[in-house]
Structure formats: C-alpha cells, structure tokens
mmCIF file of C-alpha atoms in Angstrom:
data_model
loop_
_atom_site.group_PDB
_atom_site.id
_atom_site.type_symbol
_atom_site.label_atom_id
_atom_site.label_comp_id
_atom_site.label_asym_id
_atom_site.label_seq_id
_atom_site.Cartn_x
_atom_site.Cartn_y
_atom_site.Cartn_z
ATOM 1 C CA GLN Y 1 -12.785 -0.312 -13.272
ATOM 2 C CA GLN Y 2 -11.014 -0.187 -9.770
ATOM 3 C CA GLN Y 3 -7.869 -1.964 -11.081
ATOM 4 C CA VAL Y 4 -4.388 -0.697 -11.405
ATOM 5 C CA LYS Y 5 -2.248 -2.943 -13.582
ATOM 6 C CA GLN Y 6 1.609 -2.760 -13.114
ATOM 7 C CA SER Y 7 4.408 -4.248 -15.148
ATOM 8 C CA PRO Y 8 6.946 -5.886 -15.208
ATOM 9 C CA GLN Y 9 6.613 -8.157 -12.236
ATOM 10 C CA SER Y 10 10.272 -8.034 -11.739
ATOM 11 C CA LEU Y 11 13.208 -6.205 -13.272
ATOM 12 C CA ILE Y 12 17.019 -6.626 -12.994
ATOM 13 C CA VAL Y 13 19.239 -3.842 -14.209
ATOM 14 C CA GLN Y 14 22.957 -2.969 -13.973
ATOM 15 C CA LYS Y 15 24.091 -0.166 -11.695
ATOM 16 C CA GLY Y 16 23.661 3.005 -13.638
ATOM 17 C CA GLY Y 17 20.731 1.766 -15.884
ATOM 18 C CA ILE Y 18 17.372 3.274 -16.189
ATOM 19 C CA PRO Y 19 14.662 0.951 -14.973
ATOM 20 C CA ILE Y 20 11.337 1.765 -16.005
ATOM 21 C CA ILE Y 21 8.029 0.587 -14.407
ATOM 22 C CA ASN Y 22 4.593 0.916 -15.938
ATOM 23 C CA CYS Y 23 1.216 1.155 -14.747
ATOM 24 C CA ALA Y 24 -2.195 1.619 -16.392
ATOM 25 C CA TYR Y 25 -5.706 2.446 -14.569
ATOM 26 C CA GLU Y 26 -9.261 2.109 -15.664
ATOM 27 C CA ASN Y 27 -11.121 4.467 -13.565
ATOM 28 C CA THR Y 28 -11.039 7.991 -15.043
ATOM 29 C CA ALA Y 29 -12.134 9.382 -11.725
ATOM 30 C CA PHE Y 30 -8.852 8.764 -10.435
ATOM 31 C CA ASP Y 31 -6.628 12.067 -9.995
ATOM 32 C CA TYR Y 32 -3.824 10.954 -7.742
ATOM 33 C CA PHE Y 33 -0.943 8.688 -8.606
ATOM 34 C CA PRO Y 34 1.670 7.870 -6.152
ATOM 35 C CA TRP Y 35 4.504 5.444 -6.209
ATOM 36 C CA TYR Y 36 5.459 3.615 -3.086
ATOM 37 C CA GLN Y 37 8.970 1.964 -2.257
ATOM 38 C CA GLN Y 38 9.316 -1.036 -0.009
ATOM 39 C CA PHE Y 39 12.454 -2.329 1.386
ATOM 40 C CA PRO Y 40 12.632 -6.069 2.513
ATOM 41 C CA GLY Y 41 11.067 -6.504 5.997
ATOM 42 C CA LYS Y 42 9.734 -2.848 5.998
ATOM 43 C CA GLY Y 43 6.530 -1.297 5.202
ATOM 44 C CA PRO Y 44 5.841 0.596 1.986
ATOM 45 C CA ALA Y 45 6.663 4.306 1.844
ATOM 46 C CA LEU Y 46 5.630 7.157 -0.313
ATOM 47 C CA LEU Y 47 8.451 7.810 -2.925
ATOM 48 C CA ILE Y 48 6.959 10.436 -5.432
ATOM 49 C CA ALA Y 49 3.362 11.245 -6.624
ATOM 50 C CA ILE Y 50 1.763 13.038 -9.546
ATOM 51 C CA ARG Y 51 -1.422 14.617 -10.209
ATOM 52 C CA PRO Y 52 -3.030 14.631 -13.778
ATOM 53 C CA ASP Y 53 -2.609 18.532 -14.203
ATOM 54 C CA VAL Y 54 1.239 17.840 -15.105
ATOM 55 C CA SER Y 55 2.751 15.299 -17.513
ATOM 56 C CA GLU Y 56 6.056 14.685 -15.677
ATOM 57 C CA LYS Y 57 7.404 15.232 -12.057
ATOM 58 C CA LYS Y 58 11.071 14.806 -11.015
ATOM 59 C CA GLU Y 59 12.276 14.285 -7.464
ATOM 60 C CA GLY Y 60 16.161 13.633 -7.523
ATOM 61 C CA ARG Y 61 16.664 10.617 -9.604
ATOM 62 C CA PHE Y 62 13.002 9.467 -9.600
ATOM 63 C CA THR Y 63 10.617 10.624 -12.409
ATOM 64 C CA ILE Y 64 7.048 10.005 -12.937
ATOM 65 C CA SER Y 65 5.746 10.267 -16.486
ATOM 66 C CA PHE Y 66 1.881 10.683 -16.889
ATOM 67 C CA ASN Y 67 -0.141 10.210 -20.044
ATOM 68 C CA LYS Y 68 -3.839 11.099 -19.110
ATOM 69 C CA SER Y 69 -5.250 10.138 -22.637
ATOM 70 C CA ALA Y 70 -3.783 6.533 -22.394
ATOM 71 C CA LYS Y 71 -4.551 6.234 -18.664
ATOM 72 C CA GLN Y 72 -0.951 5.350 -18.235
ATOM 73 C CA PHE Y 73 1.857 6.510 -15.748
ATOM 74 C CA SER Y 74 5.377 5.105 -15.323
ATOM 75 C CA LEU Y 75 8.323 5.471 -12.929
ATOM 76 C CA HIS Y 76 11.682 5.971 -14.255
ATOM 77 C CA ILE Y 77 14.906 5.837 -12.125
ATOM 78 C CA MET Y 78 17.918 7.589 -13.517
ATOM 79 C CA ASP Y 79 21.428 6.311 -12.707
ATOM 80 C CA SER Y 80 20.057 3.537 -10.483
ATOM 81 C CA GLN Y 81 22.227 2.232 -7.695
ATOM 82 C CA PRO Y 82 22.133 -1.053 -5.643
ATOM 83 C CA GLY Y 83 20.430 0.809 -2.857
ATOM 84 C CA ASP Y 84 17.444 1.270 -5.139
ATOM 85 C CA SER Y 85 16.743 -2.489 -4.972
ATOM 86 C CA ALA Y 86 13.309 -2.769 -3.504
ATOM 87 C CA THR Y 87 9.719 -3.434 -4.518
ATOM 88 C CA TYR Y 88 7.824 -0.604 -6.174
ATOM 89 C CA PHE Y 89 4.068 -0.116 -6.075
ATOM 90 C CA CYS Y 90 1.986 2.079 -8.152
ATOM 91 C CA ALA Y 91 -1.363 3.309 -6.871
ATOM 92 C CA ALA Y 92 -4.297 5.554 -7.828
ATOM 93 C CA SER Y 93 -7.149 7.075 -5.812
ATOM 94 C CA LYS Y 94 -9.407 10.134 -6.037
ATOM 95 C CA VAL Y 95 -8.208 12.870 -3.768
ATOM 96 C CA GLY Y 96 -10.396 14.301 -1.132
ATOM 97 C CA TYR Y 97 -12.994 11.495 -1.488
ATOM 98 C CA GLY Y 98 -14.125 10.134 1.702
ATOM 99 C CA GLY Y 99 -15.527 7.101 0.305
ATOM 100 C CA SER Y 100 -13.849 3.998 -1.311
ATOM 101 C CA GLN Y 101 -12.774 5.700 -4.351
ATOM 102 C CA GLY Y 102 -10.593 7.912 -1.890
ATOM 103 C CA ASN Y 103 -8.658 4.629 -0.928
ATOM 104 C CA LEU Y 104 -5.533 3.729 -2.864
ATOM 105 C CA ILE Y 105 -5.700 1.001 -5.259
ATOM 106 C CA PHE Y 106 -2.333 -0.540 -5.668
ATOM 107 C CA GLY Y 107 -0.796 -2.238 -8.368
ATOM 108 C CA LYS Y 108 0.884 -5.602 -7.740
ATOM 109 C CA GLY Y 109 4.215 -4.370 -7.415
ATOM 110 C CA THR Y 110 7.713 -4.721 -9.204
ATOM 111 C CA LYS Y 111 10.691 -6.158 -7.715
ATOM 112 C CA LEU Y 112 13.804 -4.255 -8.731
ATOM 113 C CA SER Y 113 17.285 -5.588 -8.360
ATOM 114 C CA VAL Y 114 20.153 -3.220 -9.214
ATOM 115 C CA LYS Y 115 23.386 -5.264 -9.743
ATOM 116 C CA PRO Y 116 26.684 -3.651 -9.038
ATOM 117 C CA ASP I 1 8.299 7.408 19.753
ATOM 118 C CA ALA I 2 5.730 8.911 17.253
ATOM 119 C CA GLY I 3 4.509 6.642 14.405
ATOM 120 C CA ILE I 4 2.659 3.416 13.607
ATOM 121 C CA THR I 5 3.404 0.237 15.385
ATOM 122 C CA GLN I 6 2.199 -3.178 14.774
ATOM 123 C CA SER I 7 2.207 -6.255 17.192
ATOM 124 C CA PRO I 8 3.391 -9.102 17.051
ATOM 125 C CA ARG I 9 5.706 -8.845 14.259
ATOM 126 C CA TYR I 10 5.891 -12.570 13.739
ATOM 127 C CA LYS I 11 3.144 -15.026 14.786
ATOM 128 C CA ILE I 12 2.676 -18.838 14.035
ATOM 129 C CA THR I 13 -0.878 -20.251 14.779
ATOM 130 C CA GLU I 14 -2.923 -23.260 13.982
ATOM 131 C CA THR I 15 -5.949 -23.522 11.774
ATOM 132 C CA GLY I 16 -9.245 -22.540 13.583
ATOM 133 C CA ARG I 17 -7.363 -20.473 16.212
ATOM 134 C CA GLN I 18 -8.344 -16.874 16.768
ATOM 135 C CA VAL I 19 -5.720 -14.346 16.188
ATOM 136 C CA THR I 20 -5.477 -10.540 16.811
ATOM 137 C CA LEU I 21 -3.004 -8.214 15.223
ATOM 138 C CA MET I 22 -2.535 -4.981 16.928
ATOM 139 C CA CYS I 23 -2.058 -1.636 15.329
ATOM 140 C CA HIS I 24 -1.355 1.648 17.197
ATOM 141 C CA GLN I 25 -0.640 5.308 15.681
ATOM 142 C CA THR I 26 0.508 8.149 17.476
ATOM 143 C CA TRP I 27 -0.406 10.889 14.800
ATOM 144 C CA SER I 28 -4.200 11.093 15.541
ATOM 145 C CA HIS I 29 -4.751 10.316 11.862
ATOM 146 C CA SER I 30 -8.498 9.959 11.036
ATOM 147 C CA TYR I 31 -7.957 7.059 8.578
ATOM 148 C CA MET I 32 -6.462 3.664 9.342
ATOM 149 C CA PHE I 33 -6.223 0.576 7.181
ATOM 150 C CA TRP I 34 -5.333 -3.088 7.134
ATOM 151 C CA TYR I 35 -3.704 -4.635 4.053
ATOM 152 C CA ARG I 36 -2.334 -8.027 3.281
ATOM 153 C CA GLN I 37 0.540 -8.695 1.088
ATOM 154 C CA ASP I 38 1.006 -11.843 -0.963
ATOM 155 C CA LEU I 39 3.299 -12.690 -3.713
ATOM 156 C CA GLY I 40 1.599 -11.940 -7.012
ATOM 157 C CA HIS I 41 -1.251 -10.115 -5.318
ATOM 158 C CA GLY I 42 0.458 -6.997 -4.106
ATOM 159 C CA LEU I 43 -1.384 -4.981 -1.450
ATOM 160 C CA ARG I 44 -4.948 -5.940 -0.973
ATOM 161 C CA LEU I 45 -7.276 -3.762 1.355
ATOM 162 C CA ILE I 46 -9.009 -5.769 4.009
ATOM 163 C CA TYR I 47 -10.835 -3.087 6.021
ATOM 164 C CA TYR I 48 -10.591 0.332 6.575
ATOM 165 C CA SER I 49 -11.876 3.030 9.045
ATOM 166 C CA ALA I 50 -12.486 6.670 8.712
ATOM 167 C CA ALA I 51 -13.009 7.381 12.365
ATOM 168 C CA ALA I 52 -13.557 5.884 15.617
ATOM 169 C CA ASP I 53 -16.316 3.562 15.455
ATOM 170 C CA ILE I 54 -16.749 3.806 11.778
ATOM 171 C CA THR I 55 -15.206 0.865 9.736
ATOM 172 C CA ASP I 56 -15.991 -0.475 6.202
ATOM 173 C CA LYS I 57 -14.943 -3.497 4.038
ATOM 174 C CA GLY I 58 -12.251 -3.510 1.516
ATOM 175 C CA GLU I 59 -11.311 -5.704 -1.155
ATOM 176 C CA VAL I 60 -10.894 -9.052 0.877
ATOM 177 C CA PRO I 61 -12.804 -8.807 3.981
ATOM 178 C CA ASP I 62 -14.214 -12.435 4.605
ATOM 179 C CA GLY I 63 -12.893 -14.110 7.733
ATOM 180 C CA TYR I 64 -11.585 -10.818 9.403
ATOM 181 C CA VAL I 65 -13.145 -8.666 12.003
ATOM 182 C CA VAL I 66 -11.949 -5.122 13.005
ATOM 183 C CA SER I 67 -13.007 -2.663 15.590
ATOM 184 C CA ARG I 68 -11.894 0.993 16.290
ATOM 185 C CA SER I 69 -12.950 2.072 19.794
ATOM 186 C CA LYS I 70 -10.331 4.549 20.087
ATOM 187 C CA THR I 71 -8.806 6.864 17.083
ATOM 188 C CA GLU I 72 -5.124 5.552 17.779
ATOM 189 C CA ASN I 73 -6.043 1.650 17.743
ATOM 190 C CA PHE I 74 -7.206 -0.700 14.950
ATOM 191 C CA PRO I 75 -7.032 -4.287 15.915
ATOM 192 C CA LEU I 76 -7.695 -6.889 13.108
ATOM 193 C CA THR I 77 -8.964 -10.165 14.298
ATOM 194 C CA LEU I 78 -9.004 -13.454 12.579
ATOM 195 C CA GLU I 79 -11.796 -15.236 14.240
ATOM 196 C CA SER I 80 -10.909 -18.767 13.031
ATOM 197 C CA ALA I 81 -7.760 -18.678 10.952
ATOM 198 C CA THR I 82 -7.331 -20.710 7.894
ATOM 199 C CA ARG I 83 -4.123 -21.545 5.810
ATOM 200 C CA SER I 84 -5.080 -19.019 3.188
ATOM 201 C CA GLN I 85 -4.733 -16.425 5.726
ATOM 202 C CA THR I 86 -1.083 -17.007 5.865
ATOM 203 C CA SER I 87 0.343 -13.596 4.821
ATOM 204 C CA VAL I 88 2.123 -10.393 5.778
ATOM 205 C CA TYR I 89 -0.372 -7.835 7.141
ATOM 206 C CA PHE I 90 0.321 -4.140 7.019
ATOM 207 C CA CYS I 91 -1.434 -1.473 9.098
ATOM 208 C CA ALA I 92 -1.502 2.041 7.670
ATOM 209 C CA SER I 93 -2.748 5.478 8.735
ATOM 210 C CA SER I 94 -3.367 8.694 6.826
ATOM 211 C CA GLU I 95 -4.984 12.255 7.715
ATOM 212 C CA GLY I 96 -8.330 13.253 6.771
ATOM 213 C CA ARG I 97 -10.005 13.261 3.404
ATOM 214 C CA ALA I 98 -10.600 17.188 3.207
ATOM 215 C CA GLN I 99 -10.690 18.859 -0.299
ATOM 216 C CA GLY I 100 -6.967 18.839 -1.584
ATOM 217 C CA ASP I 101 -5.787 15.990 0.829
ATOM 218 C CA THR I 102 -3.836 13.410 -1.042
ATOM 219 C CA GLY I 103 -4.300 10.715 1.781
ATOM 220 C CA GLU I 104 -0.579 9.747 1.819
ATOM 221 C CA LEU I 105 -0.492 6.362 3.682
ATOM 222 C CA PHE I 106 1.975 5.898 6.499
ATOM 223 C CA PHE I 107 2.696 2.083 6.990
ATOM 224 C CA GLY I 108 3.823 0.062 9.889
ATOM 225 C CA GLU I 109 6.508 -2.527 9.639
ATOM 226 C CA GLY I 110 4.157 -5.519 9.072
ATOM 227 C CA SER I 111 3.038 -8.759 11.093
ATOM 228 C CA ARG I 112 3.990 -11.881 9.452
ATOM 229 C CA LEU I 113 1.419 -14.456 10.172
ATOM 230 C CA THR I 114 1.905 -18.118 9.416
ATOM 231 C CA VAL I 115 -1.358 -20.464 9.789
ATOM 232 C CA LEU I 116 -0.482 -24.160 10.166
#
C-alpha cells in the first residue's frame, strides 16, 4: 500500500521531444505528489508538485497530469533540452501528517537523456 | 553558508569497520532524514527524525544507527559495515508537519560509501 511505481526506468528523446514519465500509487490517503530532479553528483531537488484538487499543473516547460480515480500521475517535459538530462523521481505523501505517512515515498526513478 | 552539508563526500572502508556519516543543516528544520540510493531501488528511507531526541525507523533501518542530540545534526552510523551497504547516502531536511505543510525535502549532495 505504500508503494509508488514509476515507469519507464530510462528514457532517451531527441531535443524538442516530449518525454513522459508515469507513476502510480496505491495508498488513497496520499494527497501530495511531487517530482524531484537529480543531476549527476547532486542531491535531488523539488521540481514541481501537485495536490489532488487539480488535474493539471504547469510550471514553465514542466507539467504534471493527475488522475485521482486511476491513482496515477505523470510528468511531461515540453520542448525538452539537453540540460533536462537528469534522473526524475516521483513521490507521494500525506500532507501535514506527523507520522510515517507524512514521509515521502519515492518511485525508483527515471533516467532521462535528451540528445542534441 | 546556509544549507545542508554532508561529510565525508567519499569514503572507502572495509567490512566490519564502523563508519559515521555526518549531516548538518542550518535552517533549523524540524525533520531530518537519511536515504540510500541504489541503482534499481531509487531512494529508500533509512531513518528519520521529527525533532531532537526523536528518531524513527524507515524502510531499511537494519545495520544503521542514528542519533539527534542537536536539531542541526543527524549523524548516521554503520556499526559494522557490510558490502551490501555500499551505496550513495543522502541526508535531507524539511520544516515541520503543521497543517498544510507539504514537507518539501532539501537534500545534501550525498556521501558515496564503498565497503570492500
């Protein structure tokens, strides 16, 4: 019930393409769904996040789509650039909960390569 | 500089030795976390702490010990290192879990540990 399943494990696209990374969760108590971006040799950093009261959120070239009934959410990167090459992690948690459900549960990550 | 720092960044040790990874944050965040990152497993939570002197197990706590005598420090100790503990370790911090707090994690740059 605590798992977050992420796919694909790796993804190669050409510059300008639109990579899509998918995640599915099981715990219906989760109400916060962030994506973290990690460059080689660095720690992950928050990229964009969504709450279940909206179905889509855009920040620049990054968009999260959220489907509450299917318990799925995805990250789309518009007009991808070589600088977007990184590992992307989806995650889920319950907001404002002091116990373990308040801890982020991460997917296993997707390594994205954007070719020039 | 403000932020979260880990030391050492790289460590090579031998099986059976004790190793301590240090983590220091300057934000006075209530929560601190230790994750390990392994290929194919993503980020797995080892231990977390909600405040000084309060720690709790995560997903993979076996073989690790933590303490938190001061809010800003959260050391992770491998009491008798094993080869399976070869990994990249990330420390992270977040603010409290009050109503509405999303618990954004701020990660350090990681400590790469090799156990021979």
